[in-house]
Coordinates of C-alpha atoms (C1' of nucleotides) in Angstrom, one line a residue:
Chain K
M1 CA -23.2 -19.7 33.5
K2 CA -25.5 -17.5 30.6
S3 CA -23.4 -19.3 28.2
N4 CA -23.7 -22.7 29.0
S5 CA -27.5 -22.7 28.8
P6 CA -29.7 -24.8 26.8
T7 CA -30.6 -22.5 23.7
N8 CA -27.5 -21.0 24.0
L9 CA -25.8 -25.0 23.6
Q10 CA -28.4 -25.6 20.7
N11 CA -27.6 -22.5 18.4
S12 CA -23.9 -23.2 18.9
A13 CA -24.2 -26.7 17.7
L14 CA -26.6 -25.2 14.8
K15 CA -23.8 -22.8 14.0
Q16 CA -21.0 -25.0 14.1
D17 CA -22.6 -27.1 11.0
F18 CA -22.8 -24.2 8.5
L19 CA -19.1 -23.6 9.2
A20 CA -16.5 -24.3 6.8
D21 CA -13.3 -26.2 7.9
F22 CA -10.6 -24.7 6.4
K23 CA -7.1 -26.6 6.0
V24 CA -4.5 -23.4 5.4
G25 CA -1.6 -22.9 3.2
V26 CA 0.8 -20.5 2.7
D27 CA 2.8 -19.6 -0.7
N28 CA 5.4 -16.9 -1.4
V29 CA 6.3 -15.1 -4.2
V30 CA 9.8 -15.0 -4.1
F31 CA 11.6 -12.6 -5.9
S32 CA 15.4 -12.0 -7.0
V33 CA 17.4 -10.2 -9.8
D34 CA 20.3 -11.6 -11.7
T35 CA 22.4 -8.0 -11.9
Q36 CA 24.6 -9.6 -14.3
C37 CA 21.7 -9.8 -16.6
N38 CA 19.0 -7.6 -15.3
R39 CA 16.4 -10.0 -15.2
L40 CA 13.8 -10.5 -13.1
L41 CA 13.5 -13.8 -11.1
V42 CA 10.7 -16.0 -9.4
L43 CA 11.3 -18.6 -7.7
L44 CA 8.9 -21.8 -8.9
R45 CA 8.7 -25.6 -7.7
K46 CA 7.5 -28.2 -9.9
R47 CA 5.0 -30.0 -7.8
K48 CA 5.5 -33.8 -7.2
Q49 CA 2.3 -34.6 -6.1
E50 CA -1.5 -34.0 -6.7
P51 CA -3.6 -32.3 -7.8
F52 CA -1.1 -30.4 -10.5
N53 CA 1.6 -33.2 -10.4
D54 CA 3.9 -31.9 -12.8
C55 CA 2.9 -28.3 -12.6
W56 CA 4.7 -25.5 -12.1
S57 CA 3.4 -23.8 -8.6
L58 CA 4.5 -21.0 -6.0
P59 CA 6.5 -22.4 -3.2
G60 CA 4.2 -23.0 -0.2
T61 CA 2.9 -25.3 2.7
L62 CA 0.4 -25.9 5.1
V63 CA 0.5 -24.3 8.0
R64 CA 1.5 -26.8 11.1
H65 CA -0.1 -27.4 14.4
G66 CA 1.3 -24.7 16.5
E67 CA 2.9 -22.4 13.9
S68 CA 2.4 -18.8 12.7
L69 CA 1.8 -18.3 9.2
Q70 CA 4.9 -16.1 8.9
E71 CA 7.2 -19.3 10.5
A72 CA 5.3 -21.5 7.5
A73 CA 6.4 -19.0 4.9
Y74 CA 10.0 -19.1 6.5
R75 CA 10.0 -22.8 7.0
T76 CA 8.8 -23.1 3.0
L77 CA 11.6 -21.3 2.0
A78 CA 14.7 -22.5 4.1
E79 CA 13.6 -25.9 2.5
K80 CA 14.1 -24.8 -0.7
I81 CA 16.9 -21.5 -1.0
Q82 CA 19.9 -21.0 1.6
V83 CA 19.8 -16.8 2.3
N84 CA 21.8 -15.0 5.1
N85 CA 19.3 -11.7 4.2
L86 CA 15.3 -12.0 3.5
Y87 CA 12.9 -10.1 3.2
L88 CA 9.3 -10.8 3.8
E89 CA 6.0 -9.6 4.1
Q90 CA 2.1 -10.8 3.9
L91 CA 0.6 -10.2 0.7
Y92 CA -3.0 -10.8 0.4
T93 CA -5.5 -14.2 1.3
F94 CA -6.8 -16.1 -1.2
G95 CA -10.0 -18.4 0.4
N96 CA -12.7 -18.4 -2.8
P97 CA -14.8 -21.7 -2.6
G98 CA -13.3 -24.2 -5.1
R99 CA -9.8 -22.3 -6.0
D100 CA -8.4 -25.9 -4.7
P101 CA -9.7 -28.8 -6.6
R102 CA -8.9 -31.0 -3.3
E103 CA -12.1 -29.5 -2.3
A104 CA -15.0 -31.9 -2.7
P105 CA -17.3 -30.8 -5.6
E106 CA -20.5 -30.4 -3.4
S107 CA -18.3 -28.2 -1.3
F108 CA -19.0 -29.4 1.8
G109 CA -15.7 -30.9 2.3
V110 CA -12.5 -29.0 4.0
R111 CA -11.5 -25.7 1.9
Y112 CA -7.8 -24.6 1.5
L113 CA -7.3 -21.0 2.3
S114 CA -4.0 -19.5 0.8
V115 CA -2.1 -16.7 3.0
S116 CA 0.5 -15.4 0.0
Y117 CA 3.5 -13.9 1.1
F118 CA 5.7 -11.3 -1.0
A119 CA 9.9 -12.2 -0.5
L120 CA 12.9 -10.5 -1.5
V121 CA 16.1 -12.8 -1.6
R122 CA 20.1 -11.8 -3.3
Y123 CA 20.4 -14.1 -6.4
E124 CA 24.1 -14.1 -5.3
E125 CA 23.0 -15.5 -2.0
A126 CA 20.6 -17.6 -2.7
Q127 CA 21.9 -20.9 -3.3
I128 CA 18.9 -23.4 -4.5
I129 CA 18.7 -26.4 -2.4
A130 CA 19.3 -28.8 -4.4
Q131 CA 16.5 -31.2 -5.6
K132 CA 15.7 -34.5 -7.2
E133 CA 14.5 -33.9 -10.6
N134 CA 15.5 -30.6 -10.8
N135 CA 12.0 -29.8 -9.4
L136 CA 12.8 -26.0 -8.0
A137 CA 14.3 -23.7 -10.6
W138 CA 14.4 -19.3 -11.0
Y139 CA 11.7 -17.9 -13.8
Q140 CA 12.2 -15.0 -15.3
V141 CA 8.8 -13.0 -14.6
Q142 CA 7.6 -12.5 -18.3
E143 CA 8.4 -16.2 -19.0
V144 CA 6.4 -18.0 -16.0
P145 CA 4.0 -21.2 -17.9
Q146 CA 0.6 -21.3 -16.7
L147 CA 1.2 -22.0 -12.6
A148 CA -1.0 -24.5 -10.5
F149 CA -3.6 -23.1 -8.5
D150 CA -4.5 -19.6 -8.7
H151 CA -0.9 -18.9 -8.2
N152 CA -0.8 -16.7 -11.9
Q153 CA -3.5 -14.6 -9.9
I154 CA -0.8 -14.2 -6.7
L155 CA 2.3 -14.1 -8.8
E156 CA 0.1 -10.6 -10.8
Y157 CA -0.2 -9.4 -7.3
G158 CA 3.0 -9.9 -6.2
S159 CA 4.1 -8.1 -9.0
R160 CA 2.3 -5.3 -8.5
R161 CA 3.4 -5.1 -4.7
L162 CA 6.8 -5.0 -6.4
R163 CA 6.6 -2.0 -8.5
N164 CA 4.6 -0.3 -6.4
K165 CA 7.1 -0.6 -2.8
L166 CA 9.9 0.0 -5.3
E167 CA 9.0 3.6 -5.7
Y168 CA 8.7 4.6 -1.9
S169 CA 10.7 1.5 -0.1
P170 CA 13.9 0.4 0.6
I171 CA 13.1 -2.4 -1.1
A172 CA 15.7 -2.5 -4.2
F173 CA 18.5 -2.9 -1.5
E174 CA 17.3 -6.4 -0.8
V175 CA 17.7 -7.6 -3.9
L176 CA 20.8 -6.4 -5.0
P177 CA 24.3 -7.5 -3.7
E178 CA 25.7 -6.4 -1.0
R179 CA 28.3 -3.5 -2.9
F180 CA 26.6 -2.6 -5.9
T181 CA 27.1 0.4 -8.4
L182 CA 24.6 3.5 -8.6
N183 CA 24.3 2.0 -12.4
D184 CA 22.6 -1.3 -10.9
I185 CA 20.1 -0.1 -8.9
Y186 CA 19.1 1.8 -12.1
Q187 CA 18.6 -1.1 -14.5
L188 CA 16.7 -2.9 -11.0
Y189 CA 14.5 -0.1 -11.8
C190 CA 14.5 -0.3 -15.1
T191 CA 13.8 -3.9 -14.9
I192 CA 10.9 -3.7 -12.9
L193 CA 9.6 -0.5 -13.8
G194 CA 10.4 -0.7 -17.4
E195 CA 12.5 1.3 -19.4
N196 CA 12.6 5.1 -19.5
F197 CA 10.7 5.7 -15.8
S198 CA 13.8 8.5 -14.9
D199 CA 16.7 10.3 -16.4
Y200 CA 19.7 7.8 -15.0
S201 CA 21.7 11.5 -13.6
N202 CA 18.3 12.6 -12.2
F203 CA 17.6 9.3 -10.5
R204 CA 21.4 9.1 -9.5
S205 CA 21.4 12.4 -8.0
R206 CA 18.2 12.0 -5.8
L207 CA 19.3 8.8 -5.0
L208 CA 22.4 10.2 -3.5
K209 CA 20.5 13.2 -1.8
L210 CA 18.3 10.5 0.5
G211 CA 22.0 9.8 2.3
F212 CA 21.8 6.4 3.2
L213 CA 24.1 5.4 0.4
S214 CA 27.5 5.2 1.3
D215 CA 30.6 5.2 -1.4
T216 CA 33.1 1.8 -0.3
G217 CA 35.8 3.8 -2.5
V218 CA 36.3 0.4 -4.0
K219 CA 35.8 0.8 -7.4
V220 CA 35.3 -2.1 -10.3
S221 CA 35.4 -1.9 -14.0
R222 CA 32.7 -4.0 -16.3
G223 CA 34.5 -4.1 -20.1
A224 CA 35.5 -0.6 -21.0
G225 CA 34.4 3.1 -20.0
R226 CA 35.0 4.1 -16.5
P227 CA 35.1 1.8 -13.3
A228 CA 32.1 2.4 -10.9
S229 CA 32.0 3.3 -7.2
L230 CA 30.4 0.5 -5.4
Y231 CA 28.2 1.8 -3.1
C232 CA 26.6 0.2 -0.1
F233 CA 23.3 0.8 2.1
D234 CA 23.7 2.3 5.1
A235 CA 21.5 0.8 7.8
I236 CA 22.1 2.9 10.7
A237 CA 21.7 6.3 8.2
F238 CA 18.5 5.2 7.3
A239 CA 17.0 4.4 10.5
P240 CA 15.5 8.0 11.3
L241 CA 14.4 7.8 8.0
K242 CA 12.4 5.2 8.6
D243 CA 8.4 5.5 8.2
K244 CA 8.9 8.7 6.6
P245 CA 7.4 9.1 3.0
L246 CA 10.3 8.9 0.7
V247 CA 10.7 9.3 -3.0
F248 CA 12.6 6.8 -5.1
I249 CA 11.6 7.5 -8.5
Chain G
M1 CA -0.6 -43.9 -10.8
K2 CA 2.7 -42.6 -9.5
S3 CA 0.8 -40.5 -6.3
N4 CA -1.0 -43.6 -5.0
S5 CA 2.0 -45.8 -4.1
P6 CA 2.7 -46.8 -0.7
T7 CA 5.4 -44.4 0.2
N8 CA 3.4 -42.0 -1.1
L9 CA 0.2 -43.2 0.7
Q10 CA 1.9 -43.3 4.2
N11 CA 3.9 -39.7 3.6
S12 CA 0.7 -38.1 2.7
A13 CA -1.2 -39.4 6.1
L14 CA 2.0 -38.6 8.1
K15 CA 1.8 -35.1 7.0
Q16 CA -1.9 -34.8 7.5
D17 CA -1.2 -35.1 11.4
F18 CA 0.5 -32.2 11.5
L19 CA -1.5 -30.0 9.8
A20 CA -3.7 -27.7 11.7
D21 CA -7.5 -27.8 10.8
F22 CA -8.7 -24.0 11.1
K23 CA -11.8 -22.2 11.6
V24 CA -11.6 -19.2 9.3
G25 CA -13.2 -15.7 10.8
V26 CA -13.9 -12.6 9.1
D27 CA -13.4 -9.2 10.9
N28 CA -14.4 -6.0 9.6
V29 CA -12.7 -2.4 10.5
V30 CA -16.0 -0.3 9.6
F31 CA -14.7 3.1 9.5
S32 CA -17.3 6.4 8.7
V33 CA -17.3 9.9 9.8
D34 CA -19.4 12.1 11.6
T35 CA -19.0 14.9 9.0
Q36 CA -21.7 17.4 11.6
C37 CA -19.1 16.9 14.2
N38 CA -15.9 16.0 12.4
R39 CA -15.7 12.6 14.4
L40 CA -13.9 9.5 13.2
L41 CA -16.3 6.3 14.0
V42 CA -15.5 2.7 13.7
L43 CA -18.4 0.6 14.4
L44 CA -18.4 -1.8 17.3
R45 CA -20.3 -4.6 18.6
K46 CA -20.8 -5.6 22.1
R47 CA -20.3 -10.0 22.2
K48 CA -23.2 -11.8 24.4
Q49 CA -21.2 -14.9 23.9
E50 CA -18.1 -16.7 25.3
P51 CA -15.3 -16.3 24.9
F52 CA -14.5 -12.3 25.4
N53 CA -18.2 -11.8 26.8
D54 CA -19.9 -8.3 26.8
C55 CA -16.5 -7.1 25.5
W56 CA -16.8 -4.7 22.4
S57 CA -15.5 -6.2 18.9
L58 CA -15.0 -5.7 16.0
P59 CA -18.0 -7.2 13.9
G60 CA -16.9 -10.4 12.4
T61 CA -18.2 -14.2 11.6
L62 CA -16.9 -17.1 11.1
V63 CA -16.7 -18.1 7.0
R64 CA -19.7 -21.0 6.1
H65 CA -19.5 -23.9 3.6
G66 CA -19.6 -22.2 -0.1
E67 CA -19.2 -18.5 1.0
S68 CA -16.2 -16.7 -0.2
L69 CA -14.4 -14.6 2.2
Q70 CA -15.6 -11.3 1.0
E71 CA -19.2 -12.9 1.1
A72 CA -18.6 -13.6 4.8
A73 CA -17.4 -9.6 5.3
Y74 CA -20.3 -8.4 3.2
R75 CA -23.0 -11.0 5.3
T76 CA -21.7 -9.4 8.4
L77 CA -22.3 -6.3 7.7
A78 CA -25.7 -6.4 5.9
E79 CA -26.7 -8.1 9.4
K80 CA -25.3 -4.7 11.1
I81 CA -26.4 -2.0 9.3
Q82 CA -28.4 -0.8 6.1
V83 CA -26.0 0.9 3.3
N84 CA -26.9 1.7 -0.2
N85 CA -23.1 2.4 -1.2
L86 CA -20.4 0.1 0.7
Y87 CA -16.3 0.5 0.5
L88 CA -14.9 -2.9 1.0
E89 CA -11.3 -4.3 0.7
Q90 CA -9.1 -7.0 2.4
L91 CA -6.9 -5.8 5.3
Y92 CA -4.4 -8.6 6.6
T93 CA -4.8 -11.8 8.0
F94 CA -4.1 -12.5 11.5
G95 CA -2.9 -16.2 12.5
N96 CA -0.9 -16.6 15.4
P97 CA -1.6 -19.6 17.2
G98 CA -3.6 -18.9 20.4
R99 CA -4.3 -15.3 19.2
D100 CA -8.2 -17.3 20.2
P101 CA -9.1 -18.7 23.7
R102 CA -11.2 -21.1 21.9
E103 CA -7.7 -23.1 20.7
A104 CA -6.9 -25.7 23.1
P105 CA -4.3 -24.7 25.5
E106 CA -2.1 -27.5 24.4
S107 CA -2.4 -25.9 20.5
F108 CA -3.8 -29.6 18.2
G109 CA -7.2 -28.2 18.7
V110 CA -8.6 -26.2 16.6
R111 CA -7.1 -22.9 15.2
Y112 CA -8.8 -19.7 14.1
L113 CA -7.9 -17.2 11.5
S114 CA -8.8 -13.8 11.2
V115 CA -9.3 -12.3 7.7
S116 CA -9.7 -8.4 8.2
Y117 CA -11.8 -6.7 6.1
F118 CA -11.3 -2.8 6.1
A119 CA -15.0 -1.0 5.1
L120 CA -15.7 2.5 4.5
V121 CA -19.9 3.9 4.8
R122 CA -21.4 6.8 5.1
Y123 CA -22.5 8.3 8.1
E124 CA -25.8 9.8 6.9
E125 CA -26.6 6.5 5.1
A126 CA -25.5 3.7 7.8
Q127 CA -28.4 2.5 9.6
I128 CA -28.0 0.7 12.7
I129 CA -29.8 -2.4 12.6
A130 CA -31.9 -2.2 16.1
Q131 CA -30.1 -4.8 18.2
K132 CA -31.6 -5.7 21.6
E133 CA -29.1 -4.5 24.3
N134 CA -27.7 -1.8 21.8
N135 CA -25.2 -4.4 21.4
L136 CA -24.2 -2.1 18.1
A137 CA -22.5 1.4 18.4
W138 CA -20.4 4.1 16.7
Y139 CA -17.2 4.8 18.6
Q140 CA -14.9 7.4 18.4
V141 CA -11.8 5.5 17.1
Q142 CA -9.5 7.5 19.7
E143 CA -12.1 6.4 22.2
V144 CA -12.2 2.5 21.5
P145 CA -12.1 0.6 24.8
Q146 CA -9.8 -2.5 25.3
L147 CA -11.6 -4.7 22.6
A148 CA -11.8 -8.8 22.4
F149 CA -9.4 -11.2 20.4
D150 CA -6.1 -9.2 18.6
H151 CA -8.8 -6.6 17.4
N152 CA -7.6 -3.4 18.6
Q153 CA -4.3 -4.6 16.6
I154 CA -6.7 -5.2 13.7
L155 CA -7.6 -1.9 14.1
E156 CA -4.4 0.0 14.4
Y157 CA -3.7 -1.4 10.9
G158 CA -6.9 -0.4 9.3
S159 CA -6.6 2.9 10.2
R160 CA -2.9 3.2 9.3
R161 CA -4.2 1.9 5.7
L162 CA -7.1 4.8 6.1
R163 CA -4.6 7.0 6.3
N164 CA -2.3 6.0 3.8
K165 CA -5.5 5.5 1.3
L166 CA -6.2 9.0 2.0
E167 CA -3.3 10.4 0.3
Y168 CA -3.6 8.9 -3.4
S169 CA -6.7 7.3 -3.6
P170 CA -10.9 9.0 -3.3
I171 CA -11.7 6.7 -0.7
A172 CA -12.6 9.9 1.2
F173 CA -16.1 10.1 -0.8
E174 CA -16.9 6.6 -0.2
V175 CA -17.3 8.2 3.8
L176 CA -18.5 11.7 2.8
P177 CA -22.4 12.5 2.2
E178 CA -23.6 12.7 -1.4
R179 CA -23.3 16.3 -1.9
F180 CA -20.7 17.7 0.8
T181 CA -18.7 21.0 0.5
L182 CA -15.4 21.5 -0.3
N183 CA -14.9 22.4 3.8
D184 CA -16.3 19.6 4.4
I185 CA -13.7 17.4 2.6
Y186 CA -10.7 19.5 4.6
Q187 CA -12.4 19.2 7.9
L188 CA -12.4 14.8 6.9
Y189 CA -8.4 15.3 6.0
C190 CA -7.9 17.3 9.2
T191 CA -10.3 14.8 11.2
I192 CA -8.1 11.7 10.2
L193 CA -4.2 13.0 9.1
G194 CA -4.2 15.3 12.3
E195 CA -4.5 19.2 12.1
N196 CA -2.4 21.5 10.0
F197 CA -1.8 18.4 7.0
S198 CA -2.2 20.8 5.0
D199 CA -3.3 24.9 3.7
Y200 CA -7.1 24.9 2.8
S201 CA -6.3 27.0 0.2
N202 CA -3.8 24.9 -1.5
F203 CA -6.0 21.5 -0.5
R204 CA -8.9 23.1 -2.3
S205 CA -7.7 24.1 -5.6
R206 CA -5.1 20.9 -6.1
L207 CA -8.7 18.8 -5.3
L208 CA -10.8 21.4 -7.7
K209 CA -7.5 20.9 -10.1
L210 CA -8.0 17.3 -10.3
G211 CA -11.3 17.6 -11.8
F212 CA -14.1 15.3 -10.8
L213 CA -16.0 17.5 -8.4
S214 CA -18.8 19.3 -9.5
D215 CA -20.4 21.8 -8.1
T216 CA -24.4 21.2 -8.0
G217 CA -24.6 24.8 -7.8
V218 CA -26.6 23.9 -4.8
K219 CA -25.4 26.8 -1.6
V220 CA -25.8 25.9 2.3
S221 CA -25.6 27.9 4.6
R222 CA -24.2 26.6 8.2
G223 CA -24.6 29.5 10.4
A224 CA -22.6 33.0 10.0
G225 CA -20.0 33.6 6.9
R226 CA -20.9 32.9 2.9
P227 CA -22.5 30.0 1.8
A228 CA -20.2 27.1 0.6
S229 CA -20.9 25.7 -2.6
L230 CA -21.8 21.7 -2.5
Y231 CA -20.3 19.7 -4.7
C232 CA -20.5 16.3 -5.2
F233 CA -18.1 13.2 -6.4
D234 CA -18.3 12.9 -10.9
A235 CA -17.5 9.2 -11.2
I236 CA -17.3 9.3 -15.0
A237 CA -14.8 12.0 -14.7
F238 CA -12.7 10.4 -12.4
A239 CA -12.7 6.6 -14.5
P240 CA -10.0 8.2 -16.7
L241 CA -7.9 8.7 -14.2
K242 CA -8.3 5.5 -12.1
D243 CA -4.9 3.4 -11.6
K244 CA -3.4 6.7 -12.2
P245 CA -1.3 8.2 -9.3
L246 CA -3.3 10.9 -7.4
V247 CA -1.7 13.3 -5.0
F248 CA -4.5 14.4 -2.6
I249 CA -2.7 16.2 0.2
Chain L
dA1 C1' -20.9 47.9 10.1
dC2 C1' -18.5 43.7 11.2
dA3 C1' -17.7 39.1 12.7
dA4 C1' -17.8 34.9 9.6
dA5 C1' -16.6 31.5 6.6
dA6 C1' -16.2 30.9 1.3
dG7 C1' -13.3 31.5 -1.9
dT8 C1' -9.6 33.7 -5.8
dG9 C1' -4.8 35.1 -6.6
dT10 C1' -0.1 36.2 -5.8
dT11 C1' 4.6 35.4 -4.5
dT12 C1' 8.3 32.7 -2.9
dT13 C1' 10.4 28.3 -2.3
dT14 C1' 11.3 23.3 -3.6
dT15 C1' 11.7 20.0 -6.4
dA16 C1' 11.0 17.3 -11.0
dT17 C1' 12.8 16.8 -15.8
dA18 C1' 15.7 17.5 -20.0
dC19 C1' 20.2 17.9 -21.4
dA20 C1' 24.6 19.4 -21.7
dC21 C1' 29.5 18.2 -20.5
dC22 C1' 33.3 16.4 -18.4
dC23 C1' 35.7 12.1 -16.3
dA24 C1' 38.5 7.8 -16.4
dT25 C1' 39.4 3.5 -18.8
dG26 C1' 39.9 -0.6 -22.7
dC27 C1' 41.6 -1.2 -26.7
Chain T
dG1 C1' 42.6 8.8 -30.0
dC2 C1' 38.0 7.4 -29.6
dA3 C1' 34.4 4.8 -28.4
dT4 C1' 32.1 3.4 -23.9
dG5 C1' 30.3 3.3 -19.7
dG6 C1' 30.6 6.6 -15.5
dG7 C1' 29.8 11.3 -13.0
dT8 C1' 28.7 16.1 -12.3
dG9 C1' 26.2 20.5 -13.2
dT10 C1' 23.1 23.8 -15.2
dA11 C1' 19.1 26.1 -17.3
dT12 C1' 14.1 25.0 -17.3
dA13 C1' 9.5 24.0 -16.1
dA14 C1' 6.2 22.4 -13.0
dA15 C1' 4.6 21.8 -8.2
dA16 C1' 4.0 22.9 -3.5
dA17 C1' 3.6 25.9 0.3
dA18 C1' 2.8 30.4 2.3
dC19 C1' -0.3 33.8 2.8
dA20 C1' -2.4 38.5 1.2
dC21 C1' -6.8 39.5 -0.4
dT22 C1' -11.9 39.9 -1.9
dT23 C1' -16.6 37.9 -1.3
dT24 C1' -20.8 37.1 0.6
dT25 C1' -23.6 35.7 4.1
dG26 C1' -25.6 36.1 9.5
dT27 C1' -26.4 39.0 13.7

DNA sequence: ACAAAAGTGTTTTTTATACACCCATGC
DNA sequence: GCATGGGTGTATAAAAAACACTTTTGT
C-alpha cells in the first residue's frame, strides 16, 4: 500500500512530533432569569483545585473517553443542577496556546482547549444540587467577579449570543416559567436588552400576532392593579414557524 | 498545600485515566464566487494519505505546538492559495467520538477534533498554489462529491452561515472583486440565496442608501446594453455602521 | 430602429412607532 | 374614589414590495 512506503512513514513520524496534544474541556455559560426580581443570572462554580483554586469559574469538565462534546456538557450540568427543561447549544471554541496555566511554559506540554456551550434553564425548576461549602451559585451577570482562565471572555461571548438570539428566536420561553404573563416576557426582554428596547403595548401585540402563545385563562394578581392572564408557549403552533425568520422585538 | 494531599492526588490520577486525549484539526470551508459565471465555489483538496486516501476533503491541518487555532487555519490557507484579502471566522467544532477512523475502534485511543473555519476569498485574486497531480480545486457547491470524514456536514454548516451572514453583514464584498457593478452584487445574492430573493431595483436602492458604496465613475460594458458603473466598498464610510444592525436583502 | 442591460421613480402595501384610552383590581 | 398595573385601539411615520418607465449602449 502506498501510504506504508518508507518515505510516507518518515513524513508521518516527523509530522507527529510537531503536533500538539490536547485535553478538551467543555465550559457552560448557563443563564437563567429570576422573574420575581428581574435579574439575569449565570451559574458559577467556585473551583476547589489548582489552578485557580478558590476562584469562581464557569461550570465545566474535561471530555472523557467515548464521550461527545455535548454529552460532556450535559454531564456537568446534571452534576450541578436538576432541570426538567434545558436549552443547549455550542458557543465557541477557545484554544489559544497559554490559555490554561497547566500548559508547560515552553508550550511543548499538553494543551487545554475549551469548547464552550450556551445553556438556558428555568430558575424555578433549576434546583442547585447541594455542594459542600456552597461552591455553586447564581450570580447576576452584571456582578460577576474575576473568573478563572478566560472565562470572563467566554461569558461575554455568551451574553452577546443571548442578546442576539432573543431578537429572532423563541429562547425566552426556555428561561421563563411554564406559565407566565405577557409582562413577564416584557420584563425579561428589558432585563437582557436594556430598558426602552420597545414600547410595551407594541411588543405585546407583535408577540400575540405570532400566534404561538396561548392564553390559559388563568389570571394572576400581583399586588395592586388588574390581574394578568397567564400564557404558555404552544410548541405545536410554533412548529411550522421553526426555521422561519421571526422578529420578536 | 491542600491540593497535594493524598486523596487529591489519587482523585487526580483516577480522573486523568478517564480523560480522552485529542489531536485538534482545523478544517476550512473556503468560499469564493466566480462573478463571470455566477458560480458559488468551495475549495477542495484531494487527500493523498490515509484515511480517505484519494478522497476529496476540506483543506485542513492538525494544530501544532504553540500554534493558535486561527494560526493553523491561516497556515493551511497560505499553503493552498495566495490571496491579498481574506475573511476568516470560526464556524463550529465537531468532536463526536468516531468521527475520524484513526480513532481506535474501542475508543480508548486518541480522539480527533475538528474546529472548522469559514473563509471568503476573491476568486480573481486567489491563485491556487500548484500542487502535484492537481489535487486542489474549486468545486461548485451544488456539485460537491462525497467528502472525507464529516466534511459534507461541515460544508453544509458553512453554507448556512454564508446565507445568514449575507443578510446582515457586508461579507459579499469579501468575495467580490475590488470593483464591481451593482448587478454583480445582485447576481451574487441570487447565486447564494436563490432566484427571486428580491426585486433588483429595490435591492439596488436599498444598498445605495446604506451609503458605503462609492461610484468610481468608471463604466464597464458587458455585451449589449447600457454600460454599468463600477462601484467599490468604502471601508471608511462603513466603519460607523459596524456593529449596527443592517439589512441587505 | 430595436433589443438589451442600466438606472430612476411612483404607487401600493405592510410594518413600526408613539401614544391615547378603557378595564379590573387593591386599598 | 383613585392609584396601579393589564389590556385595546388608532393615527402617523417609515419601510418593503411591486412595477412602470427612462437612459444608454451594441448591432
